XYZ file of C-alpha atoms in Angstrom:
683
model
C -8.754 -26.106 -24.974
C -5.802 -26.536 -27.389
C -7.898 -25.058 -30.273
C -8.859 -22.130 -28.107
C -5.206 -21.510 -27.221
C -4.188 -21.646 -30.834
C -6.799 -19.049 -31.707
C -5.739 -16.761 -28.844
C -4.860 -13.246 -29.906
C -1.189 -12.331 -30.386
C 0.228 -10.077 -27.726
C 1.359 -6.809 -29.369
C 4.644 -6.357 -27.541
C 5.329 -9.914 -26.383
C 8.830 -9.746 -27.929
C 9.785 -7.055 -25.458
C 8.810 -9.289 -22.550
C 10.708 -12.237 -23.926
C 13.829 -10.160 -24.281
C 13.601 -9.253 -20.598
C 12.723 -12.830 -19.523
C 13.393 -15.575 -22.052
C 12.202 -18.207 -19.551
C 8.650 -17.188 -20.368
C 8.846 -18.577 -23.919
C 7.474 -22.055 -23.012
C 4.445 -20.330 -21.470
C 3.482 -18.226 -24.535
C 0.105 -20.002 -24.938
C -0.833 -19.302 -21.330
C 0.099 -15.656 -21.676
C -1.714 -15.366 -24.972
C -4.854 -16.957 -23.506
C -4.797 -14.479 -20.580
C -4.337 -11.555 -23.002
C -7.237 -12.895 -25.169
C -9.566 -13.091 -22.090
C -8.555 -9.529 -21.206
C -9.264 -8.292 -24.701
C -12.611 -10.184 -24.778
C -13.686 -8.330 -21.664
C -12.724 -5.026 -23.172
C -14.780 -5.827 -26.287
C -17.755 -6.888 -24.201
C -17.582 -3.595 -22.247
C -17.569 -1.726 -25.526
C -20.589 -3.643 -26.915
C -22.721 -3.749 -23.731
C -21.843 -0.547 -21.917
C -20.310 1.740 -24.495
C -16.797 1.200 -23.204
C -14.987 1.174 -19.886
C -15.280 4.951 -19.390
C -19.047 4.783 -18.843
C -18.943 1.384 -17.082
C -16.494 2.577 -14.477
C -18.707 5.578 -13.650
C -21.539 3.354 -12.442
C -21.308 5.103 -9.065
C -23.230 7.845 -10.817
C -26.222 5.506 -11.402
C -26.145 2.965 -8.560
C -26.805 3.644 -4.860
C -28.381 7.035 -4.249
C -28.396 9.720 -6.965
C -29.784 13.259 -6.935
C -31.175 14.347 -10.326
C -31.159 17.943 -11.567
C -34.890 18.339 -10.764
C -34.300 17.177 -7.159
C -35.551 13.636 -7.654
C -33.655 10.983 -5.758
C -33.043 7.704 -7.627
C -32.025 4.544 -5.707
C -30.659 1.652 -7.662
C -29.287 -1.707 -6.509
C -28.252 -5.055 -7.883
C -29.826 -7.810 -5.847
C -30.462 -10.833 -8.126
C -31.467 -13.175 -5.266
C -34.045 -10.857 -3.688
C -37.787 -11.225 -3.898
C -38.498 -7.559 -3.194
C -36.615 -4.444 -1.989
C -37.908 -1.559 0.095
C -36.298 1.793 1.238
C -36.778 2.773 4.803
C -35.283 5.483 7.066
C -35.723 8.810 8.793
C -37.466 10.255 5.742
C -40.531 7.945 6.099
C -40.518 7.351 9.802
C -38.891 3.932 9.182
C -41.975 2.568 7.477
C -40.924 -0.829 6.158
C -43.128 -1.122 3.084
C -44.123 2.403 1.954
C -41.307 2.766 -0.582
C -40.835 -0.387 -2.687
C -38.234 -0.649 -5.433
C -39.289 -1.697 -8.915
C -37.774 -4.909 -10.299
C -35.761 -4.277 -13.497
C -33.881 -6.577 -15.819
C -30.748 -8.491 -14.769
C -31.447 -8.510 -11.068
C -31.563 -4.693 -10.721
C -34.011 -2.675 -8.691
C -34.970 1.057 -8.848
C -36.875 3.521 -6.757
C -37.657 7.132 -7.667
C -38.428 9.652 -4.973
C -39.733 13.014 -6.356
C -38.739 16.234 -4.655
C -40.946 17.821 -2.018
C -43.540 20.319 -3.132
C -41.185 23.152 -2.113
C -38.469 21.659 -4.267
C -36.399 20.389 -1.416
C -34.898 16.885 -1.312
C -37.184 14.090 -0.157
C -34.262 12.861 2.006
C -32.317 15.369 4.008
C -28.508 15.448 4.196
C -27.470 13.398 7.196
C -30.611 11.249 7.254
C -30.249 7.522 8.030
C -31.422 4.911 5.464
C -31.693 1.131 5.111
C -32.547 -1.226 2.319
C -35.041 -3.806 3.417
C -34.519 -7.047 1.497
C -37.252 -9.644 1.194
C -35.576 -12.885 0.313
C -37.077 -15.803 -1.637
C -36.986 -17.792 1.624
C -39.232 -15.255 3.280
C -36.591 -13.455 5.330
C -36.613 -9.710 5.938
C -33.046 -8.340 6.050
C -31.878 -4.778 6.780
C -28.986 -3.801 4.612
C -26.717 -0.939 3.688
C -26.400 -0.069 -0.007
C -23.114 -1.488 -1.315
C -22.713 1.840 -3.065
C -23.234 3.956 0.145
C -20.927 6.964 0.162
C -20.954 7.531 3.970
C -21.718 5.285 6.874
C -21.496 6.010 10.620
C -21.686 4.108 13.842
C -23.801 5.299 16.785
C -21.946 5.241 20.080
C -23.876 2.318 21.554
C -24.345 0.412 18.359
C -22.396 -2.524 16.922
C -23.343 -2.101 13.284
C -22.884 0.896 11.000
C -25.750 3.006 9.588
C -26.115 4.282 6.024
C -26.147 8.096 6.014
C -27.411 10.169 3.099
C -24.396 12.359 2.311
C -25.346 15.448 0.217
C -23.950 18.531 1.857
C -25.174 21.901 0.612
C -21.592 23.204 0.219
C -19.172 20.299 -0.386
C -15.440 20.789 -0.202
C -13.997 21.989 -3.571
C -10.588 20.606 -4.448
C -8.190 23.401 -5.290
C -4.864 21.869 -6.248
C -4.007 19.718 -9.265
C -2.442 16.306 -8.825
C 1.338 16.430 -8.776
C 3.177 14.606 -11.493
C 4.238 11.025 -10.799
C 7.547 11.202 -8.836
C 10.744 10.106 -10.570
C 11.753 8.318 -7.389
C 8.951 7.047 -5.149
C 9.521 7.534 -1.468
C 6.438 6.336 0.411
C 5.240 7.216 3.943
C 2.822 4.430 4.850
C 0.234 5.998 7.149
C -2.783 5.206 9.264
C -4.844 8.293 10.126
C -6.378 6.879 13.310
C -3.052 6.285 15.059
C -1.362 9.443 13.806
C -1.337 11.113 17.149
C 0.458 10.577 20.534
C -2.972 10.723 22.241
C -4.821 7.581 23.235
C -7.766 8.000 20.917
C -8.705 7.776 17.225
C -7.094 10.715 15.450
C -8.796 12.649 12.765
C -8.299 13.573 9.104
C -7.876 17.190 10.256
C -5.163 16.232 12.738
C -3.272 14.433 9.965
C -3.585 17.439 7.675
C -2.364 19.916 10.309
C 0.192 17.920 12.214
C 1.452 14.985 10.138
C 1.630 16.329 6.567
C 4.255 18.915 7.496
C 6.417 16.214 9.037
C 6.107 14.049 5.932
C 7.109 17.024 3.692
C 10.053 17.818 6.040
C 11.226 14.193 5.919
C 11.460 14.234 2.106
C 8.774 11.657 1.319
C 6.908 12.427 -1.853
C 4.140 9.880 -1.551
C 1.695 8.878 1.197
C 0.072 5.450 1.297
C -3.136 5.750 3.376
C -4.285 2.623 5.082
C -7.716 1.766 6.586
C -9.647 4.532 4.678
C -12.285 2.327 3.081
C -14.849 1.738 5.819
C -14.378 -1.234 8.073
C -16.627 -2.033 10.989
C -13.827 -3.560 13.141
C -11.126 -1.008 13.956
C -8.583 -3.719 14.940
C -8.714 -5.279 11.435
C -6.317 -2.469 10.438
C -8.690 -1.640 7.558
C -8.429 -5.056 5.850
C -11.981 -6.309 6.510
C -13.946 -3.856 4.343
C -17.653 -3.424 4.900
C -18.439 -0.285 2.760
C -16.210 -0.001 -0.301
C -17.322 3.492 -1.425
C -17.334 5.070 2.039
C -14.346 6.869 3.584
C -14.150 5.864 7.194
C -16.290 8.165 9.320
C -14.351 7.293 12.502
C -11.739 9.895 11.414
C -14.169 12.619 10.205
C -16.189 13.508 7.147
C -15.570 12.897 3.425
C -14.821 16.668 3.088
C -12.121 16.433 5.632
C -10.453 13.578 3.772
C -10.636 15.590 0.564
C -8.947 18.462 2.244
C -6.165 16.168 3.503
C -5.446 15.015 -0.032
C -5.769 18.531 -1.414
C -3.254 19.939 1.059
C -0.860 17.001 0.354
C -1.121 17.866 -3.352
C -0.278 21.508 -2.557
C 2.957 20.206 -1.004
C 3.793 18.204 -4.125
C 2.974 14.905 -2.409
C 0.987 12.161 -4.169
C -1.419 10.016 -2.171
C -2.125 6.330 -2.684
C -5.087 4.387 -1.254
C -4.617 0.962 0.310
C -7.132 -0.842 -1.952
C -8.632 -4.119 -0.687
C -10.308 -5.926 -3.548
C -8.925 -9.291 -2.618
C -11.714 -10.080 -0.115
C -14.480 -8.541 2.011
C -15.831 -8.666 5.496
C -18.285 -11.379 6.432
C -20.557 -8.791 8.064
C -24.086 -8.903 6.721
C -26.138 -6.004 8.122
C -23.390 -3.474 7.394
C -21.338 -5.346 4.839
C -21.704 -6.905 1.350
C -22.119 -10.487 2.605
C -25.566 -11.950 1.768
C -26.740 -8.537 0.540
C -29.646 -10.131 -1.309
C -30.055 -13.015 1.085
C -28.086 -15.465 -1.077
C -24.723 -17.040 -0.376
C -23.315 -15.578 -3.595
C -24.404 -12.194 -5.109
C -20.967 -10.403 -5.029
C -19.110 -13.544 -4.047
C -18.553 -17.142 -5.062
C -20.996 -19.441 -3.485
C -19.914 -22.307 -1.201
C -16.346 -22.930 -0.080
C -14.875 -21.080 -3.084
C -16.292 -17.884 -1.666
C -14.628 -18.262 1.727
C -11.032 -17.434 2.621
C -10.112 -19.974 5.327
C -7.364 -17.968 6.935
C -8.850 -14.472 6.769
C -12.374 -15.566 7.633
C -13.786 -13.393 4.872
C -15.657 -13.541 1.545
C -14.053 -13.834 -1.906
C -15.302 -11.918 -4.946
C -16.563 -13.590 -8.054
C -14.439 -11.742 -10.654
C -16.183 -13.451 -13.523
C -19.456 -11.682 -12.679
C -20.369 -8.724 -14.834
C -21.897 -6.753 -11.926
C -18.952 -7.554 -9.669
C -16.622 -6.122 -12.346
C -18.895 -3.078 -12.461
C -18.739 -2.688 -8.749
C -14.974 -3.095 -8.263
C -13.840 -1.163 -11.368
C -16.222 1.707 -10.497
C -14.834 1.609 -6.958
C -11.381 2.329 -8.290
C -12.685 5.165 -10.429
C -14.687 6.602 -7.554
C -11.643 7.074 -5.295
C -9.645 8.622 -8.192
C -12.442 11.011 -9.249
C -14.225 11.929 -5.998
C -11.223 12.162 -3.639
C -8.438 12.637 -6.219
C -6.224 9.777 -5.032
C -3.197 9.245 -7.256
C -3.199 5.456 -7.327
C -3.453 2.313 -5.240
C -1.496 -0.247 -3.312
C -3.500 -3.415 -4.076
C -3.637 -5.629 -0.957
C -3.554 -9.413 -0.981
C -2.708 -9.843 -4.697
C -1.219 -13.249 -4.045
C -4.549 -14.431 -2.712
C -6.252 -13.167 -5.880
C -3.800 -14.788 -8.371
C -4.133 -18.367 -7.227
C -7.021 -20.679 -6.351
C -4.982 -21.823 -3.355
C -4.629 -18.143 -2.234
C -0.978 -18.805 -1.363
C -1.944 -20.918 1.555
C 0.656 -23.615 2.120
C 2.615 -22.572 -0.997
C 6.256 -21.735 -0.523
C 6.871 -20.419 -4.094
C 10.250 -21.812 -5.023
C 10.472 -19.680 -8.094
C 9.775 -22.555 -10.574
C 7.883 -21.050 -13.455
C 5.307 -23.882 -13.449
C 3.976 -22.442 -10.191
C 2.839 -19.347 -12.092
C 0.867 -21.109 -14.816
C -1.669 -23.879 -15.047
C -4.838 -24.730 -13.240
C -3.786 -23.245 -9.915
C -3.888 -19.735 -11.362
C -7.260 -17.918 -11.001
C -7.479 -16.365 -14.437
C -10.729 -14.536 -13.589
C -8.904 -12.621 -10.873
C -5.822 -12.123 -13.093
C -7.925 -10.662 -15.876
C -9.643 -8.373 -13.449
C -6.249 -7.046 -12.347
C -5.208 -6.549 -15.958
C -8.442 -4.660 -16.671
C -8.031 -2.507 -13.520
C -4.396 -1.575 -14.461
C -5.213 -0.947 -18.127
C -8.229 1.269 -17.302
C -6.434 3.232 -14.594
C -3.352 3.896 -16.720
C -5.451 4.744 -19.712
C -7.598 7.270 -17.822
C -4.850 8.738 -15.591
C -1.417 9.135 -17.119
C 0.382 9.471 -13.758
C -1.569 6.840 -11.849
C 0.607 4.550 -9.644
C -0.351 0.925 -8.895
C 1.552 -1.314 -6.468
C 0.960 -5.069 -6.001
C 1.396 -6.798 -2.675
C 2.484 -10.162 -4.053
C 4.763 -12.597 -2.281
C 4.715 -15.219 -5.037
C 6.956 -13.446 -7.516
C 4.701 -14.002 -10.506
C 6.616 -13.014 -13.669
C 5.400 -10.029 -15.697
C 3.156 -8.791 -12.871
C 4.824 -5.332 -13.301
C 5.088 -5.310 -17.070
C 2.580 -3.578 -19.372
C -0.589 -5.420 -20.407
C 0.455 -4.872 -24.063
C 3.503 -7.166 -23.365
C 1.333 -9.802 -21.742
C 1.913 -8.542 -18.229
C -0.535 -7.586 -15.480
C 0.175 -3.902 -15.704
C 1.321 -2.933 -12.184
C 3.965 -0.207 -11.796
C 5.600 -1.734 -8.748
C 5.510 -4.817 -6.465
C 6.441 -4.857 -2.810
C 9.811 -6.453 -2.091
C 8.267 -8.552 0.753
C 11.344 -10.783 1.318
C 13.478 -7.859 2.531
C 11.866 -7.036 5.868
C 11.562 -10.745 6.589
C 15.321 -11.058 6.034
C 16.133 -8.253 8.417
C 13.957 -9.693 11.178
C 15.518 -13.107 10.652
C 19.036 -11.717 10.888
C 18.282 -9.766 14.102
C 16.539 -12.723 15.694
C 18.904 -15.553 14.753
C 22.456 -14.201 14.208
C 25.134 -12.594 16.244
C 26.627 -9.454 14.687
C 29.847 -11.204 13.788
C 27.898 -13.935 11.955
C 26.013 -11.651 9.561
C 26.393 -12.917 6.012
C 27.105 -10.021 3.593
C 26.432 -12.154 0.550
C 22.981 -13.184 1.919
C 22.066 -9.551 2.549
C 23.157 -8.478 -0.952
C 21.292 -11.436 -2.524
C 18.053 -10.585 -0.749
C 18.257 -6.906 -1.614
C 19.093 -7.447 -5.285
C 17.070 -10.560 -6.047
C 14.297 -9.125 -8.105
C 13.023 -9.536 -11.663
C 14.914 -7.272 -14.039
C 12.629 -4.699 -15.601
C 9.947 -5.123 -12.900
C 10.125 -2.271 -10.352
C 10.070 -3.014 -6.670
C 9.267 -0.993 -3.554
C 11.920 -1.875 -0.932
C 11.312 -1.468 2.785
C 12.993 -2.507 5.976
C 9.695 -2.656 7.847
C 6.112 -1.794 7.095
C 2.960 -1.950 9.335
C 3.198 -5.748 9.287
C 6.473 -5.743 11.237
C 5.098 -3.234 13.810
C 2.008 -5.218 14.757
C 1.754 -7.048 18.088
C 3.340 -10.489 17.845
C 6.333 -8.947 16.181
C 8.563 -5.975 17.031
C 9.869 -3.000 15.106
C 13.464 -3.004 14.047
C 14.221 -0.469 16.715
C 12.735 -2.731 19.346
C 14.541 -5.776 18.029
C 17.780 -3.747 18.271
C 17.323 -1.919 21.554
C 14.216 -3.340 23.336
C 13.734 -2.186 26.921
C 16.742 0.080 26.840
C 14.592 2.449 24.690
C 12.546 3.265 27.809
C 15.522 4.298 29.921
C 18.624 5.065 27.824
C 17.538 7.247 24.870
C 18.627 10.530 26.473
C 21.150 12.505 24.401
C 22.327 14.163 27.649
C 24.341 11.159 28.646
C 26.732 8.897 26.720
C 25.095 5.898 24.924
C 25.319 2.538 26.467
C 26.476 -0.327 24.174
C 22.902 -1.433 23.375
C 21.700 1.976 22.279
C 24.921 2.726 20.399
C 24.683 -0.541 18.354
C 20.911 -0.098 17.881
C 21.061 3.459 16.603
C 23.935 2.754 14.221
C 22.410 -0.435 12.758
C 18.966 1.188 12.496
C 20.406 3.766 10.101
C 22.535 1.250 8.199
C 19.638 -1.173 7.621
C 17.419 1.646 6.322
C 19.969 3.150 3.926
C 21.170 -0.086 2.392
C 17.564 -1.085 1.862
C 16.780 2.348 0.418
C 19.747 2.385 -1.930
C 19.981 -1.222 -2.999
C 16.647 -2.882 -2.522
C 14.389 -1.482 -5.235
C 13.142 1.334 -7.457
C 11.047 2.845 -4.654
C 11.172 2.992 -0.853
C 8.541 2.615 1.877
C 8.553 3.498 5.577
C 5.751 3.031 8.090
C 4.911 6.182 9.982
C 6.989 6.644 13.111
C 9.462 3.971 12.330
C 11.757 6.613 10.717
C 12.680 7.749 14.233
C 12.781 4.343 15.825
C 9.296 4.268 17.298
C 9.648 2.548 20.671
C 6.493 0.454 20.684
C 4.508 -1.928 18.544
C 0.962 -1.557 17.272
C -2.018 -3.122 18.989
C -5.503 -1.799 18.401
C -8.217 -1.579 21.113
C -9.933 -4.999 21.456
C -11.271 -7.259 24.121
C -7.892 -8.896 24.667
C -6.313 -5.593 25.854
C -9.343 -4.066 27.569
C -10.082 -1.826 24.564
C -6.850 0.091 25.208
C -5.544 2.742 22.822
C -2.101 2.787 24.492
C -0.396 1.023 21.563
C -2.726 2.356 18.837
C -0.897 5.676 18.569
C 2.364 7.115 17.179
C 4.398 9.098 19.703
C 5.519 12.007 17.474
C 6.071 13.975 20.698
C 9.300 11.999 21.204
C 10.827 13.589 18.127
C 10.030 17.082 19.408
C 12.083 16.510 22.636
C 15.634 17.839 21.939
C 17.158 15.768 24.644
C 16.056 12.407 23.176
C 17.932 10.450 20.491
C 14.753 9.779 18.490
C 15.449 13.216 16.878
C 18.810 11.958 15.644
C 17.264 9.051 13.806
C 14.595 11.336 12.387
C 17.351 13.680 11.066
C 19.134 10.816 9.371
C 15.911 9.603 7.692
C 15.217 13.104 6.505
C 18.694 13.624 5.024
C 18.710 10.149 3.515
C 15.564 11.059 1.542
C 16.817 14.467 0.625
C 20.095 12.995 -0.634
C 18.178 10.528 -2.773
C 16.069 13.366 -4.095
C 19.275 15.120 -5.222
C 21.043 12.090 -6.775
C 18.127 9.842 -7.801
C 19.422 6.383 -7.014
C 15.930 4.863 -6.813
C 15.217 5.738 -10.384
C 18.645 4.691 -11.576
C 19.545 1.284 -13.015
C 20.401 -1.465 -10.463
C 23.622 -1.010 -8.460
C 26.987 -2.558 -9.206
C 28.207 -4.329 -6.080
C 32.003 -4.399 -6.062
C 32.519 -5.802 -2.534
C 30.724 -8.037 -0.052
C 33.645 -9.012 2.145
C 32.598 -11.622 4.707
C 35.606 -11.263 6.928
C 35.711 -7.452 6.985
C 31.887 -7.218 6.974
C 32.139 -4.498 4.341
C 29.758 -3.827 1.410
C 30.661 -1.477 -1.410
C 28.492 -0.593 -4.392
C 27.778 2.195 -6.940
C 24.404 3.442 -8.033
C 23.493 6.735 -9.779
C 27.137 7.794 -9.613
C 27.077 7.556 -5.843
C 29.607 5.345 -4.050
C 28.129 3.591 -0.972
C 30.388 2.015 1.653
C 28.997 0.046 4.588
C 31.025 -1.343 7.456
C 28.890 -3.845 9.342
C 31.763 -5.118 11.502
C 30.870 -4.904 15.207
C 34.410 -4.133 16.350
C 36.755 -3.346 13.390
C 37.369 -0.023 11.811
C 39.582 0.236 8.783
C 42.006 2.962 7.747
C 43.315 3.094 4.201
C 40.634 0.668 3.118
C 40.788 0.179 -0.659
C 37.573 0.296 -2.644
C 36.920 -0.001 -6.350
C 35.195 2.788 -8.356
C 33.989 2.993 -11.889
C 34.844 6.605 -12.612
C 38.137 8.449 -11.883
C 38.438 11.729 -10.017
C 38.123 13.450 -6.686
C 35.389 12.159 -4.274
C 33.967 13.776 -1.191
C 31.596 12.602 1.521
C 27.911 13.567 0.975
C 26.191 11.615 3.730
C 27.726 9.935 6.750
C 25.782 7.935 9.360
C 28.601 8.477 11.838
C 27.946 12.245 11.959
C 27.170 13.548 15.427
C 23.766 14.991 14.401
C 22.616 11.500 13.549
C 23.732 9.903 16.794
C 27.109 8.931 15.451
C 30.622 9.534 16.799
C 31.903 12.086 14.293
C 34.931 10.114 13.179
C 34.924 11.154 9.497
C 36.260 14.521 8.348
C 33.916 15.846 5.639
C 36.591 18.215 4.346
C 38.800 15.318 3.290
C 39.116 14.796 -0.422
C 39.675 11.308 -1.859
C 41.554 10.805 -5.153
C 41.288 7.699 -7.310
C 44.256 5.827 -8.670
C 44.410 3.970 -11.973
C 44.619 0.746 -9.989
C 41.882 -1.783 -10.980
C 40.255 -3.383 -7.919
C 37.135 -5.616 -7.456
C 36.214 -5.469 -11.166
C 36.420 -1.663 -11.248
C 38.892 0.283 -13.358
C 39.916 2.622 -10.524
C 40.219 2.516 -6.770
C 40.917 4.698 -3.778
C 41.582 4.356 -0.099
C 39.051 5.448 2.594
C 38.541 5.271 6.369
C 35.590 3.130 7.442
C 34.531 3.257 11.102
C 32.603 0.347 12.693
C 28.832 0.273 12.155
C 28.924 3.217 9.770
C 27.997 4.285 6.271
C 29.430 6.862 3.979
C 28.215 8.132 0.604
C 30.780 9.601 -1.760
C 30.316 11.700 -4.898
C 32.725 12.947 -7.508
């Protein structure tokens, strides 16, 4: 191993990485080995497949393919099978009339010539199955792993493979928008994007939700639960068909229209990509596709995720790389997604999958035998290929471990992601709300959590995502106001103390996270207006109820309810960021985190932020340090009446600096800071 490490290729821009993080120097051999494994895979792709461009277009040769002359070609990889047959509506479900031909390397092909009149031998909308004969003599009905559309009959448990070849497919009209300077993400689930107790559609999202997202000032949508999953309550994280857009919301063409309309609004769309594991389903999933325990997955215990009860991919397999890398390309090309949020990256990076690992931050945790380098190299390949093919592609890693260089370019020895999720931030807010009285909030602890990220590696900050909204937890609004939300959210009467505190802190938590916590921001749909209820999908345990599997946008449209005030603040927070660009600015300079006063002051992107978290003290003539001299005015104020505040700040007031150094700043000025309020000042 030592000789192999010594012969590992040099990393072209490793010096840049070391300048950012000198603590990586002792692990240069590990990083060089990873880079060499990555380069070796690229070279093999060039030699065996003509390069990654062709390799990642394998969705044009596998599964079902219509040729120019009308011939249909069916191709599968099933190395453990004894024989394959195609059956379906087209042949009256005859089991053996259409056998595949066995090719090299475990591949199988079947050619169906066009009908005598030139029409397709399999009609659009026809149902199909692959019948697999195993070496143990079993006969297994399967869906092609490359199936582009699968549906579920009303009384059926499993999904059916449907031949999708419409005579007039949707034609995308609008180009992809450029990558936003500041990423403001609206995390969305199409199925719950309606107040009605049912599964909502792609068309509903296009008509009713996209205009809200645009109005709110979000420039990016992260779509969850799009890749087909047989179990709705899995929230889209137990994938059964990786190339199929979920049919429960509508057709592929309706999803294309959704993305196309978003693009026309200047909004980029990311797909929640689940390549970390797969559903254990067999008849309508990848599991045991060819009858063997392995095929797409590791065999034995290595192929099982003990906590998720799912299968784990074998990233060292050539055909698995083909399948997964082509899957990324498919969603980019066919649907024109703009990038991906990779789910479960921590599970991929380590053989222990993060189970029972606290991740103290010791660098030895990120190197050595516990790291799954096959998975790591796959992620390096994925990022390299995506960013090579699509200049404005965005990739986000869901990683709780804090692996260094995850969000640095592959040419530096990194993994190539653009962003990682700042997963400690929402956990901190929930902990504070659960465990501490208002007067015991620790300003230093809040600042540490919001600023504790690797320099030069961009983060997406969020106060709460879908995880915090699921049953078993509560949204921030619910933690703050709980049952009072059902009876005391009317704007026609004065706020009671619970609602007053909740509305003010809801705004403060969101803005300090937005402005201090990262280089991008994420909000889960509905939480921007303080959605009053959690998420719980229909299942046996709740009598298949849709009551909590919906978003009550109707609450925002009622002028007499205070949800509209929270919505207005979220909208103006995003619009203010769009104007001043603090997310794309260098990290903030925090000049004050006063534990007694409960005041936090910082500057970012030439904006001065002042937060008063004290539950009972307002301050007049409060001195704050500033880096630049001049006249300052208020640009955003959470205490404004339209945001559910008390209107205690006069926006016509001008504040002038003095040449009086204060809190490590060269200048200072005096301001008025009401309790539970925020103000943004600009010169």
